[in-house]
Short mmCIF file of C-alpha atoms in Angstrom, two decimals:
data_model
loop_
_atom_site.label_atom_id
_atom_site.label_comp_id
_atom_site.label_asym_id
_atom_site.label_seq_id
_atom_site.Cartn_x
_atom_site.Cartn_y
_atom_site.Cartn_z
CA MET X 28 22.68 -20.89 2.15
CA LYS X 29 23.47 -19.74 -1.46
CA GLY X 30 19.89 -17.89 -1.78
CA LEU X 31 20.94 -15.92 1.18
CA LEU X 32 24.32 -15.17 0.85
CA ALA X 33 22.98 -13.39 -2.67
CA PHE X 34 20.19 -11.54 -0.45
CA SER X 35 23.40 -10.70 1.72
CA ARG X 36 25.05 -9.20 -1.12
CA GLY X 37 22.56 -7.53 -2.24
CA ILE X 38 22.26 -5.85 1.30
CA ASP X 39 25.63 -5.28 1.13
CA ALA X 40 25.24 -3.44 -2.27
CA LEU X 41 22.22 -1.20 -1.03
CA ASN X 42 24.32 0.32 2.43
CA GLU X 43 28.02 0.52 -0.18
CA GLY X 44 25.84 2.85 -2.34
CA ILE X 45 24.36 4.84 0.39
CA GLY X 46 27.28 4.94 3.10
CA ARG X 47 29.32 6.35 -1.20
CA LEU X 48 26.42 9.15 -1.06
CA VAL X 49 26.57 9.96 2.48
CA PRO X 50 29.41 12.29 2.98
CA TRP X 51 27.51 14.74 0.36
CA LEU X 52 25.97 15.21 3.28
CA VAL X 53 28.75 16.61 4.86
CA LEU X 54 29.59 19.01 1.72
CA ALA X 55 26.25 20.30 1.54
CA ALA X 56 26.07 20.88 5.97
CA VAL X 57 29.48 22.48 5.55
CA LEU X 58 29.00 24.99 2.46
CA ILE X 59 25.05 25.98 3.78
CA SER X 60 26.84 26.21 7.24
CA ALA X 61 29.53 28.55 5.72
CA GLY X 62 27.31 30.59 4.20
CA ASN X 63 24.28 30.71 6.52
CA ALA X 64 27.80 32.34 8.87
CA ALA X 65 28.43 34.92 5.85
CA ALA X 66 25.18 36.18 5.72
CA ARG X 67 24.41 36.60 9.32
CA TYR X 68 28.41 37.90 9.99
CA GLY X 69 28.54 39.64 6.57
CA LEU X 70 25.13 41.11 5.59
CA ASP X 71 23.10 40.12 9.48
CA LEU X 72 20.25 37.51 7.54
CA SER X 73 19.68 34.95 9.26
CA SER X 74 17.32 32.07 9.34
CA ASN X 75 15.99 29.44 11.38
CA ALA X 76 15.92 27.22 8.33
CA TRP X 77 19.54 27.07 7.74
CA LEU X 78 20.36 26.15 11.20
CA GLU X 79 17.96 23.91 11.35
CA ILE X 80 18.70 21.93 7.85
CA GLN X 81 22.40 21.88 9.11
CA TRP X 82 20.79 18.79 11.87
CA TYR X 83 18.58 17.44 9.63
CA LEU X 84 22.02 16.72 7.45
CA PHE X 85 23.31 16.07 10.83
CA ALA X 86 20.91 13.31 12.05
CA ALA X 87 20.69 12.09 8.71
CA LEU X 88 24.36 11.54 8.30
CA PHE X 89 24.72 9.75 11.42
CA LEU X 90 21.22 7.60 10.07
CA PHE X 91 22.20 6.63 6.95
CA ALA X 92 25.68 6.03 7.42
CA ALA X 93 25.14 3.59 10.44
CA ALA X 94 24.10 0.70 7.75
CA TYR X 95 27.66 1.35 6.21
CA THR X 96 30.09 1.54 8.81
CA LEU X 97 28.72 -1.61 10.77
CA LYS X 98 29.39 -3.53 7.25
CA HIS X 99 32.26 -2.12 7.26
CA ASN X 100 33.19 -3.33 11.27
CA GLY X 101 33.99 0.68 11.80
CA HIS X 102 31.40 1.15 14.99
CA VAL X 103 33.29 1.35 18.27
CA ARG X 104 33.69 -1.89 20.04
CA ILE X 105 35.60 -2.99 23.32
CA ASP X 106 37.83 -5.42 21.85
CA VAL X 107 39.63 -6.65 25.32
CA LEU X 108 38.82 -10.20 25.77
CA TYR X 109 36.92 -10.54 21.75
CA ALA X 110 39.85 -9.81 19.44
CA ARG X 111 41.55 -12.74 21.65
CA PHE X 112 39.13 -15.20 20.78
CA PRO X 113 39.01 -17.32 17.65
CA PRO X 114 37.61 -16.40 15.06
CA ARG X 115 34.63 -18.81 15.05
CA VAL X 116 34.10 -17.60 19.07
CA ARG X 117 33.39 -14.07 17.26
CA ALA X 118 31.55 -15.07 14.49
CA TRP X 119 29.20 -16.42 17.61
CA ILE X 120 29.53 -13.58 19.99
CA ASP X 121 28.93 -11.22 16.75
CA LEU X 122 25.50 -13.60 15.31
CA LEU X 123 24.10 -13.61 19.06
CA GLY X 124 24.66 -9.72 19.80
CA ALA X 125 22.90 -9.21 16.16
CA LEU X 126 20.07 -11.99 16.72
CA LEU X 127 19.52 -10.67 20.51
CA PHE X 128 20.46 -7.03 20.68
CA LEU X 129 21.18 -4.94 17.40
CA LEU X 130 18.34 -6.52 15.16
CA PRO X 131 15.83 -5.96 17.99
CA MET X 132 16.40 -3.05 19.07
CA CYS X 133 16.33 -1.59 15.55
CA ALA X 134 13.07 -3.36 14.43
CA LEU X 135 12.14 -1.33 18.00
CA ILE X 136 12.99 1.86 17.07
CA ALA X 137 12.13 1.97 13.15
CA TRP X 138 8.56 1.19 14.35
CA LEU X 139 8.45 3.52 16.59
CA GLY X 140 9.99 5.98 14.33
CA TRP X 141 7.97 5.24 11.24
CA LYS X 142 5.01 6.08 14.29
CA GLY X 143 6.62 9.34 14.60
CA PHE X 144 6.98 10.59 11.42
CA LEU X 145 2.97 9.25 10.29
CA ALA X 146 1.54 11.87 13.30
CA SER X 147 4.12 14.20 12.31
CA PHE X 148 3.71 14.03 8.62
CA MET X 149 -0.26 13.78 9.08
CA VAL X 150 -0.20 17.26 10.66
CA ASN X 151 2.05 18.66 8.93
CA GLU X 152 4.66 19.19 11.90
CA VAL X 153 6.54 22.44 11.61
CA SER X 154 9.19 23.45 14.05
CA PRO X 155 8.26 25.82 16.22
CA ASP X 156 10.65 28.63 15.61
CA ALA X 157 10.05 31.43 13.43
CA GLY X 158 10.80 30.30 9.68
CA GLY X 159 11.52 27.31 10.68
CA LEU X 160 11.21 23.48 8.78
CA PRO X 161 8.46 21.57 8.41
CA ARG X 162 9.53 18.55 11.43
CA TRP X 163 8.86 15.19 8.99
CA PRO X 164 11.26 14.99 6.47
CA ILE X 165 14.04 13.85 9.34
CA LYS X 166 11.60 12.27 10.74
CA LEU X 167 11.66 9.86 8.12
CA ALA X 168 15.22 9.81 7.99
CA ILE X 169 14.73 7.52 12.02
CA PRO X 170 12.74 4.49 9.71
CA ILE X 171 14.74 4.57 6.94
CA GLY X 172 18.53 5.14 8.68
CA PHE X 173 17.18 2.05 11.18
CA GLY X 174 15.52 -0.38 8.44
CA LEU X 175 18.99 -0.04 6.74
CA LEU X 176 20.73 -0.78 9.67
CA PHE X 177 18.33 -3.47 10.06
CA LEU X 178 18.57 -5.61 7.27
CA GLN X 179 22.93 -4.72 7.36
CA GLY X 180 22.45 -6.39 10.64
CA VAL X 181 20.51 -9.23 8.72
CA SER X 182 23.22 -9.53 6.24
CA GLU X 183 26.15 -10.00 8.54
CA ALA X 184 24.26 -12.45 10.50
CA ILE X 185 23.85 -14.32 7.34
CA LYS X 186 27.44 -13.81 6.41
CA GLN X 187 28.18 -15.27 10.11
CA LEU X 188 26.35 -18.03 9.99
CA ALA X 189 27.51 -19.20 6.63
CA PHE X 190 30.85 -18.76 8.04
CA LEU X 191 29.69 -20.97 11.26
CA THR X 192 28.26 -23.89 8.76
CA GLY X 193 31.44 -23.73 6.47
CA HIS X 194 29.70 -22.38 3.92
CA LEU X 195 31.95 -19.19 4.13
CA PRO X 196 35.69 -20.50 4.35
CA LEU X 197 36.97 -20.49 8.32
CA GLY X 198 40.05 -18.64 9.18
CA THR X 199 39.17 -15.51 8.15
CA GLU X 200 38.73 -12.71 10.67
CA ARG X 201 35.61 -11.73 9.58
CA ALA X 202 33.31 -13.26 7.68
CA GLU X 203 32.73 -10.26 5.21
CA GLU X 204 35.77 -10.18 4.23
CA THR X 205 35.43 -13.44 2.01
CA VAL X 206 32.16 -12.60 0.60
#
């Protein structure tokens, strides 16, 4: 279990680092958006590339922040019953949810996203709009983002399993609080 927990810490460190870089995507999107608006209204200049880079950044923001958000238990959850359960029951729910739903869904989307990226890359797909950007970079963000989310799901499952088997102290709200 020590090896698995070390692997979990490595995944956590990776997603923590990426999660701390993601806010820079917000700054870039805001600056590009403001610059594009100023150019469009002040100079009567605009480009579809500027509009597309904004939604590329917005999409990348969510794709790359999902794993960080999972690590910090920030995803929306309906806690009507869950919050009333003892920590061991919540750990079982989280473990089974990861194994039965999160990991298969992430694996499927990452795999399909990779196929979509490769197809786009092979033909050098470009936006159909005049002055648009290549599409393959944002399509690459899909398997990367879901791959990171998959890894974080593995990390969370390891921590829940360690909690349930007594390798992490019992009585904590969430297993990651002790790792």
